[in-house]
Tab-separated table of C-alpha atoms in Angstrom:
chain	number	residue	atom	x	y	z
A	26	ARG	CA	69.497	58.269	82.690
A	27	SER	CA	72.948	57.638	84.056
A	28	MET	CA	75.439	60.308	83.111
A	29	VAL	CA	79.145	60.993	83.340
A	30	THR	CA	80.638	64.356	84.292
A	31	THR	CA	84.208	65.554	84.762
A	32	ARG	CA	85.452	68.421	86.882
A	33	SER	CA	88.930	69.914	86.869
A	34	MET	CA	90.702	71.505	89.821
A	35	ALA	CA	89.547	74.950	88.702
A	36	ALA	CA	85.932	73.850	88.843
A	37	LYS	CA	86.395	72.219	92.244
A	38	ALA	CA	86.351	75.564	94.014
A	39	ALA	CA	82.839	76.185	92.731
A	40	LEU	CA	81.417	73.043	94.355
A	41	ASN	CA	78.951	73.376	97.188
A	42	GLU	CA	80.641	72.569	100.520
A	43	SER	CA	77.755	70.270	101.387
A	44	GLU	CA	78.990	67.874	98.719
A	45	ASP	CA	81.889	67.069	101.060
A	46	ASP	CA	84.073	67.914	99.806
A	47	HIS	CA	94.399	54.355	79.184
A	48	ASP	CA	97.712	55.935	78.921
A	49	SER	CA	94.629	58.160	78.902
A	50	THR	CA	92.628	55.962	76.589
A	51	THR	CA	93.527	52.594	78.107
A	52	SER	CA	91.453	50.659	80.616
A	53	SER	CA	91.565	52.029	84.123
A	54	SER	CA	92.717	48.700	85.452
A	55	SER	CA	96.216	49.434	84.189
A	56	SER	CA	96.493	52.546	86.340
A	57	HIS	CA	94.877	51.297	89.497
A	58	THR	CA	97.811	50.480	91.745
A	59	LYS	CA	96.528	49.772	95.221
A	60	ALA	CA	96.872	46.199	96.491
A	61	GLU	CA	94.548	44.213	94.259
A	62	VAL	CA	92.637	41.077	95.156
A	63	VAL	CA	94.433	37.878	94.170
A	64	GLU	CA	92.419	34.681	94.424
A	65	GLU	CA	95.448	32.760	95.720
A	66	GLU	CA	99.003	33.901	96.308
A	67	PRO	CA	100.726	33.431	92.932
A	68	LEU	CA	104.235	32.208	92.333
A	69	ASP	CA	106.972	34.480	91.030
A	70	SER	CA	107.922	34.040	87.383
A	71	THR	CA	111.350	32.500	86.872
A	72	SER	CA	112.839	35.687	85.498
A	73	GLU	CA	111.944	39.259	84.601
A	74	GLU	CA	113.867	38.997	81.348
A	75	ASP	CA	112.666	37.516	78.092
A	76	GLU	CA	113.764	34.007	77.205
A	77	SER	CA	117.481	33.562	77.727
A	78	GLU	CA	119.992	30.800	77.218
A	79	GLY	CA	119.824	28.051	79.778
A	80	GLU	CA	116.622	29.288	81.355
A	81	ASP	CA	114.228	26.581	82.504
A	82	VAL	CA	111.094	26.189	80.449
A	83	ILE	CA	107.899	26.825	82.417
A	84	GLN	CA	105.924	23.621	82.798
A	85	ILE	CA	102.124	23.772	82.823
A	86	PRO	CA	100.615	21.794	85.716
A	87	PHE	CA	97.649	19.589	84.810
A	88	PRO	CA	94.806	19.370	85.442
A	89	LEU	CA	94.146	23.098	85.169
A	90	GLN	CA	92.168	24.359	88.141
A	91	MET	CA	89.376	26.929	88.232
A	92	PRO	CA	90.108	30.054	90.274
A	93	LYS	CA	88.170	30.355	93.507
A	94	SER	CA	86.801	33.822	92.762
A	95	LEU	CA	86.910	36.874	90.514
A	96	SER	CA	87.980	40.419	91.352
A	97	PRO	CA	87.497	43.544	89.227
A	98	SER	CA	91.164	43.403	88.211
A	99	SER	CA	91.138	39.717	87.257
A	100	ALA	CA	87.875	40.078	85.329
A	101	ALA	CA	89.291	43.068	83.458
A	102	GLU	CA	92.469	41.103	82.716
A	103	PHE	CA	90.449	38.291	81.139
A	104	LYS	CA	88.524	40.806	79.017
A	105	ASN	CA	91.718	42.456	77.812
A	106	CYS	CA	93.923	39.365	77.414
A	107	PRO	CA	92.787	35.806	78.206
A	108	GLN	CA	96.378	34.560	78.005
A	109	SER	CA	97.635	37.075	80.561
A	110	TYR	CA	94.743	36.020	82.787
A	111	PHE	CA	95.773	32.379	82.289
A	112	PHE	CA	99.360	33.101	83.315
A	113	GLN	CA	98.441	35.150	86.381
A	114	TYR	CA	95.265	33.576	87.748
A	115	ILE	CA	95.330	29.967	86.526
A	116	LEU	CA	99.083	29.291	86.638
A	117	LYS	CA	99.499	31.925	89.383
A	118	ILE	CA	102.660	33.500	87.971
A	119	LYS	CA	103.073	36.896	89.548
A	120	GLN	CA	104.081	39.933	87.496
A	121	PRO	CA	107.250	41.568	88.832
A	122	THR	CA	106.460	44.866	90.505
A	123	THR	CA	107.223	48.114	88.683
A	124	GLU	CA	108.036	51.657	89.705
A	125	ALA	CA	104.547	52.732	88.629
A	126	LEU	CA	102.864	50.049	90.731
A	127	ALA	CA	105.025	50.898	93.735
A	128	LYS	CA	104.196	54.582	93.355
A	129	GLY	CA	100.487	53.840	93.306
A	130	THR	CA	100.662	51.602	96.351
A	131	MET	CA	102.606	54.164	98.391
A	132	CYS	CA	100.176	56.954	97.417
A	133	HIS	CA	97.190	54.789	98.352
A	134	THR	CA	98.776	53.953	101.708
A	135	ALA	CA	99.407	57.616	102.497
A	136	LEU	CA	95.873	58.647	101.514
A	137	GLU	CA	94.327	55.907	103.626
A	138	GLN	CA	96.404	56.781	106.673
A	139	LEU	CA	95.652	60.488	106.279
A	140	PHE	CA	92.019	59.894	107.240
A	141	ASP	CA	93.110	58.202	110.471
A	142	LEU	CA	94.025	61.703	111.649
A	143	LYS	CA	91.823	64.506	112.941
A	144	PRO	CA	90.718	66.908	110.160
A	145	ALA	CA	92.973	69.737	111.360
A	146	ASP	CA	96.028	67.449	111.103
A	147	ARG	CA	95.373	66.415	107.486
A	148	THR	CA	97.813	68.857	105.928
A	149	LEU	CA	99.741	68.489	102.700
A	150	GLU	CA	103.013	68.251	104.625
A	151	THR	CA	101.568	65.410	106.696
A	152	LEU	CA	100.391	63.614	103.558
A	153	HIS	CA	103.855	63.887	102.018
A	154	ASN	CA	105.466	62.602	105.207
A	155	LEU	CA	103.084	59.636	105.331
A	156	MET	CA	104.194	58.690	101.821
A	157	ARG	CA	107.877	59.067	102.743
A	158	LYS	CA	107.339	56.894	105.826
A	159	ALA	CA	105.487	54.223	103.853
A	160	TRP	CA	108.303	54.017	101.312
A	161	ALA	CA	111.044	54.006	103.949
A	162	GLU	CA	109.375	50.991	105.565
A	163	ALA	CA	108.808	49.132	102.276
A	164	ARG	CA	111.813	49.902	100.055
A	165	ASP	CA	114.169	47.222	101.367
A	166	ALA	CA	111.592	44.432	101.513
A	167	GLU	CA	110.074	42.309	98.772
A	168	PRO	CA	108.787	43.066	96.229
A	169	TYR	CA	110.202	46.610	96.205
A	170	ASN	CA	113.862	45.791	96.880
A	171	ILE	CA	114.392	45.006	93.174
A	172	LEU	CA	113.531	48.546	92.079
A	173	PHE	CA	116.036	51.236	91.044
A	174	LYS	CA	118.927	48.801	90.725
A	175	THR	CA	121.914	50.096	88.750
A	176	ASP	CA	122.451	46.696	87.084
A	177	ASN	CA	126.219	47.197	87.029
A	178	GLY	CA	126.953	43.502	86.984
A	179	ALA	CA	127.657	43.206	90.683
A	180	GLU	CA	126.098	40.352	92.602
A	181	ASP	CA	124.212	42.839	94.784
A	182	ASP	CA	123.562	45.823	92.535
A	183	GLU	CA	123.384	49.215	94.187
A	184	ARG	CA	120.381	51.495	93.893
A	185	ASP	CA	120.245	54.410	91.521
A	186	LEU	CA	119.453	56.985	94.198
A	187	GLU	CA	118.909	59.770	91.690
A	188	ALA	CA	116.270	57.703	89.872
A	189	GLU	CA	114.677	56.866	93.214
A	190	ARG	CA	114.577	60.560	94.165
A	191	LYS	CA	112.900	61.469	90.878
A	192	TRP	CA	110.356	58.706	91.459
A	193	GLY	CA	109.660	59.980	94.968
A	194	THR	CA	109.308	63.575	93.778
A	195	GLU	CA	106.743	62.469	91.198
A	196	ALA	CA	104.779	60.591	93.881
A	197	LEU	CA	104.729	63.718	96.050
A	198	ARG	CA	103.513	65.737	93.061
A	199	LEU	CA	100.575	63.352	92.620
A	200	LEU	CA	99.653	63.760	96.272
A	201	SER	CA	99.849	67.542	95.884
A	202	ASN	CA	97.422	67.196	92.966
A	203	TYR	CA	95.065	65.288	95.246
A	204	PHE	CA	95.163	68.082	97.793
A	205	LYS	CA	94.133	70.611	95.131
A	206	LEU	CA	91.214	68.427	94.100
A	207	GLU	CA	89.964	67.684	97.593
A	208	ASP	CA	91.087	69.308	100.827
A	209	PRO	CA	90.825	66.417	103.330
A	210	ARG	CA	90.505	68.893	106.201
A	211	HIS	CA	87.087	69.856	104.814
A	212	VAL	CA	85.736	66.400	103.961
A	213	LYS	CA	82.589	66.314	106.091
A	214	PRO	CA	81.501	63.882	107.301
A	215	ASP	CA	84.494	61.564	107.333
A	216	PRO	CA	84.359	58.651	104.876
A	217	VAL	CA	81.829	56.044	106.004
A	218	ARG	CA	84.235	53.227	105.158
A	219	ARG	CA	87.835	52.991	103.956
A	220	GLU	CA	89.582	49.998	102.388
A	221	MET	CA	86.287	48.136	102.620
A	222	TRP	CA	86.005	44.524	101.500
A	223	VAL	CA	82.945	43.859	99.362
A	224	LYS	CA	81.963	40.416	98.120
A	225	ALA	CA	78.936	38.467	96.987
A	226	ASN	CA	78.015	35.160	95.398
A	227	LEU	CA	76.684	35.890	91.910
A	228	THR	CA	74.758	33.500	89.722
A	229	THR	CA	75.786	32.574	86.190
A	230	ASN	CA	72.244	31.658	85.147
A	231	TYR	CA	71.324	35.271	85.791
A	232	ASP	CA	67.654	36.288	85.858
A	233	ALA	CA	67.075	40.040	86.158
A	234	SER	CA	63.714	39.405	87.858
A	235	SER	CA	65.373	37.723	90.857
A	236	SER	CA	68.146	38.624	93.262
A	237	ALA	CA	71.628	38.050	91.893
A	238	ASN	CA	73.042	37.021	95.254
A	239	SER	CA	72.570	33.329	95.908
A	240	ASP	CA	73.847	30.873	98.463
A	241	ASP	CA	71.747	28.120	96.895
A	242	GLY	CA	71.946	26.099	93.717
A	243	ASP	CA	74.646	24.165	91.953
A	244	ASP	CA	78.214	25.289	92.595
A	245	ASP	CA	78.726	25.668	88.836
A	246	ASP	CA	75.960	28.284	88.773
A	247	VAL	CA	77.464	30.490	91.505
A	248	PHE	CA	80.775	32.334	91.679
A	249	LEU	CA	82.346	34.579	94.277
A	250	MET	CA	83.072	38.176	93.236
A	251	ARG	CA	85.102	40.320	95.615
A	252	GLY	CA	87.136	43.503	95.825
A	253	ILE	CA	88.280	46.382	98.031
A	254	ILE	CA	86.752	49.866	97.893
A	255	ASP	CA	89.075	52.786	98.640
A	256	ARG	CA	86.341	54.935	100.182
A	257	LEU	CA	82.602	54.956	100.751
A	258	ASP	CA	81.361	58.516	101.300
A	259	LEU	CA	78.123	60.277	102.143
A	260	THR	CA	77.454	63.045	99.634
A	261	ARG	CA	74.801	65.679	99.006
A	262	LEU	CA	72.926	65.042	95.759
A	263	ALA	CA	71.648	67.694	93.353
A	264	ASN	CA	68.090	67.330	94.703
A	265	GLY	CA	69.247	67.903	98.279
A	266	ASP	CA	69.059	64.266	99.355
A	267	VAL	CA	71.994	62.414	100.896
A	268	GLY	CA	73.379	59.401	99.051
A	269	LEU	CA	76.367	57.090	99.121
A	270	ARG	CA	79.306	57.536	96.767
A	271	VAL	CA	82.067	55.054	95.963
A	272	THR	CA	85.374	56.922	95.604
A	273	ASP	CA	88.435	55.292	94.071
A	274	TYR	CA	91.943	56.781	93.830
A	275	LYS	CA	93.835	56.470	90.552
A	276	THR	CA	97.490	57.372	90.122
A	277	GLY	CA	97.389	56.851	86.351
A	278	LYS	CA	96.264	59.563	83.972
A	279	ALA	CA	92.601	60.460	83.637
A	280	PRO	CA	90.959	59.534	80.324
A	281	ASN	CA	91.403	62.092	77.575
A	282	PHE	CA	87.974	62.704	76.045
A	283	LYS	CA	89.170	64.066	72.714
A	284	TYR	CA	87.403	61.637	70.403
A	285	SER	CA	83.901	61.227	69.006
A	286	ARG	CA	80.909	61.168	71.345
A	287	ALA	CA	80.560	57.403	70.913
A	288	MET	CA	84.265	56.750	71.564
A	289	ASN	CA	84.312	59.065	74.582
A	290	LYS	CA	81.340	57.214	76.044
A	291	LYS	CA	83.107	53.892	75.512
A	292	ILE	CA	86.226	55.236	77.262
A	293	ALA	CA	84.150	56.504	80.201
A	294	ASP	CA	82.249	53.226	80.503
A	295	GLU	CA	85.512	51.253	80.575
A	296	ALA	CA	86.952	53.582	83.218
A	297	MET	CA	83.860	53.176	85.419
A	298	TRP	CA	83.492	49.409	85.038
A	299	GLN	CA	85.409	48.564	88.205
A	300	LEU	CA	83.318	50.952	90.321
A	301	LYS	CA	80.094	49.570	88.853
A	302	ILE	CA	81.207	46.136	90.055
A	303	TYR	CA	81.679	47.556	93.554
A	304	ALA	CA	78.193	49.079	93.376
A	305	LEU	CA	76.765	45.724	92.281
A	306	LEU	CA	78.442	43.945	95.204
A	307	LEU	CA	77.162	46.551	97.668
A	308	ARG	CA	73.641	46.081	96.315
A	309	GLU	CA	73.873	42.312	96.705
A	310	MET	CA	75.312	42.584	100.218
A	311	ASN	CA	72.386	44.797	101.208
A	312	ALA	CA	69.926	42.381	99.602
A	313	ALA	CA	71.470	39.499	101.534
A	314	LYS	CA	71.141	41.437	104.781
A	315	VAL	CA	67.500	42.390	104.122
A	316	ASN	CA	66.593	38.814	103.206
A	317	GLY	CA	68.373	37.356	106.215
A	318	ARG	CA	71.052	35.612	104.145
A	319	SER	CA	74.782	35.655	104.741
A	320	ASN	CA	76.606	38.618	103.212
A	321	ASN	CA	79.805	36.574	102.962
A	322	GLY	CA	81.396	38.249	105.952
A	323	GLY	CA	81.236	41.731	104.440
A	324	GLU	CA	80.957	44.878	106.513
A	325	ASP	CA	77.636	46.476	107.449
A	326	ILE	CA	76.516	49.194	105.041
A	327	PRO	CA	74.587	52.383	105.947
A	328	GLY	CA	70.949	52.323	104.882
A	329	VAL	CA	71.363	55.058	102.262
A	330	ASP	CA	70.975	54.628	98.518
A	331	LEU	CA	74.221	54.214	96.602
A	332	ARG	CA	73.936	56.771	93.846
A	333	MET	CA	77.321	58.126	92.771
A	334	LEU	CA	80.655	56.736	91.594
A	335	ARG	CA	83.827	58.841	91.561
A	336	LEU	CA	87.245	58.149	90.054
A	337	LEU	CA	89.714	60.529	91.652
A	338	TYR	CA	92.647	60.759	89.240
A	339	LEU	CA	95.858	62.265	90.599
A	340	ASN	CA	97.201	62.909	87.097
A	341	SER	CA	96.031	63.816	83.599
A	342	VAL	CA	97.422	64.852	80.226
A	343	SER	CA	97.663	68.413	81.605
A	344	GLY	CA	99.663	67.194	84.610
A	345	GLN	CA	96.866	68.177	86.978
A	346	GLY	CA	94.402	66.115	88.983
A	347	GLN	CA	90.883	65.491	87.757
A	348	TYR	CA	87.877	63.507	88.845
A	349	LEU	CA	85.290	61.624	86.871
A	350	ASP	CA	81.780	61.196	88.270
A	351	PHE	CA	79.062	58.746	87.265
A	352	ASP	CA	75.420	58.943	88.344
A	353	LEU	CA	73.887	55.465	88.580
A	354	GLY	CA	70.378	56.946	88.279
A	355	GLU	CA	67.731	58.729	90.320
A	356	THR	CA	65.567	55.658	90.927
A	357	GLN	CA	66.416	52.134	92.025
A	358	GLU	CA	64.982	50.874	88.740
A	359	GLU	CA	67.445	53.003	86.778
A	360	ARG	CA	70.339	51.891	88.963
A	361	ASP	CA	69.338	48.247	88.612
A	362	VAL	CA	69.472	48.467	84.808
A	363	VAL	CA	73.116	49.591	84.990
A	364	LEU	CA	74.137	47.042	87.618
A	365	ASN	CA	72.261	44.138	86.032
A	366	ASP	CA	74.206	44.728	82.815
A	367	VAL	CA	77.445	44.502	84.807
A	368	HIS	CA	76.279	41.290	86.473
A	369	SER	CA	75.416	39.801	83.091
A	370	GLU	CA	78.882	40.654	81.754
A	371	LEU	CA	80.611	39.139	84.797
A	372	SER	CA	78.531	35.977	84.400
A	373	ASP	CA	79.663	35.693	80.785
A	374	ILE	CA	83.295	36.101	81.845
A	375	TRP	CA	83.022	33.378	84.495
A	376	ARG	CA	81.306	30.977	82.087
A	377	ASN	CA	83.987	31.613	79.459
A	378	ILE	CA	86.767	30.959	81.980
A	379	ARG	CA	85.052	27.757	83.097
A	380	GLU	CA	84.689	26.516	79.511
A	381	LEU	CA	88.360	27.173	78.785
A	382	VAL	CA	89.542	25.486	81.979
A	383	ASN	CA	87.267	22.492	81.411
A	384	ALA	CA	88.766	22.067	77.932
A	385	GLN	CA	92.196	21.575	79.599
A	386	ASP	CA	93.905	23.171	76.594
A	387	PRO	CA	96.154	26.193	77.372
A	388	THR	CA	96.327	27.073	73.656
A	389	LEU	CA	92.688	28.215	73.812
A	390	PHE	CA	93.622	31.215	75.996
A	391	GLU	CA	94.430	33.717	73.242
A	392	HIS	CA	96.856	36.581	73.723
A	393	CYS	CA	96.246	40.256	72.964
A	394	ASP	CA	98.156	42.657	70.708
A	395	ARG	CA	98.953	45.278	73.363
A	396	LYS	CA	102.733	45.737	73.333
A	397	PHE	CA	102.961	46.373	77.078
A	398	CYS	CA	101.014	43.266	78.109
A	399	PHE	CA	102.530	40.660	80.429
A	400	CYS	CA	101.630	37.893	77.966
A	401	HIS	CA	104.403	38.935	75.552
A	402	LYS	CA	107.072	38.891	78.265
A	403	LEU	CA	106.144	35.493	79.612
A	404	ARG	CA	105.065	33.558	76.515
A	405	PRO	CA	108.655	32.885	75.252
A	406	LYS	CA	109.353	31.000	78.479
A	407	PHE	CA	106.936	28.221	77.530
A	408	GLU	CA	107.731	25.386	75.166
A	409	LYS	CA	106.556	26.335	71.687
A	410	GLY	CA	103.076	25.027	70.968
A	411	THR	CA	102.035	24.635	74.612
A	412	VAL	CA	100.366	28.074	74.772
A	413	PHE	CA	98.582	30.161	72.157
A	414	GLU	CA	100.788	32.128	69.762
A	415	ARG	CA	99.841	33.849	66.523
């Protein structure tokens, strides 16, 4: 019953006011650039460059330790490239920041702060100034102080100010796209929650007939899943009822549905996976509250059915903003089918990670074939044969 719909900026004007208002084909995790959950603070890699003369070889610490939790980004990383997951979440080697990641973080910061203001003050000029202020405060501090360097050989390279200006102009363009998609002055009511932590203990021996959230049982059968939701909104549904909607900002390009029906569905499902995890965690937090169990310190949630998921893309192949909606289903039974599938997949991921860690063999974490992946940049820094290599 669940369905996916897209609406462009032109169609936005036709919406009822009561609604309150991969590269394109790649996984959405690559374009989501707000601060992501990291199980523990990772260490910086020894260098941003590929293997070079005289560089120290990265030593693998044994015994390998299991991570303390999963987040949507770490789970997606394991799905896409187990070796990249191993580097980042087992060895805790942090990827150097990029201009794209910095742009996403600054845009997210500006959009969050915009809703601290009264509706009448949420103008486009204010949004742009919030982004400028966020960057001015962050640009000279880690990890952003390495960006836009001229690399002229000096000990303290100067910044390429022209490149930085172009980057800033592009960030402002994305925020202008947002404003065309959704005028924040007319978002009524205000978002129920912003930058909301959601987390739940999920079971690996999952039984769809019982609650997924468990504070009981063997530690090996339970894992912590957590993340941060950009916005939780109240929205008017097609039948006139009011429901909750998870809204997530994306500064990467919206998926380009130009393929077969089956491929387009696969692309949409991959894009929505992160938001389905959030919906699952919200369901489990509510179940814990109803049953008198701990909700792991999460925030209280309004007693309204969570029905809709929205990816709000600030860019697309056309250069315009676009949003992608997903209806979890009219009934709780329909919604549970979708969310139980997500829980089952997360359980499989956690079990696979546990099996690999228990084997204590880094060569079992296979790398992917995506040219842009972190695994290819870092792998040459390990002694040959100590990590997987085709």
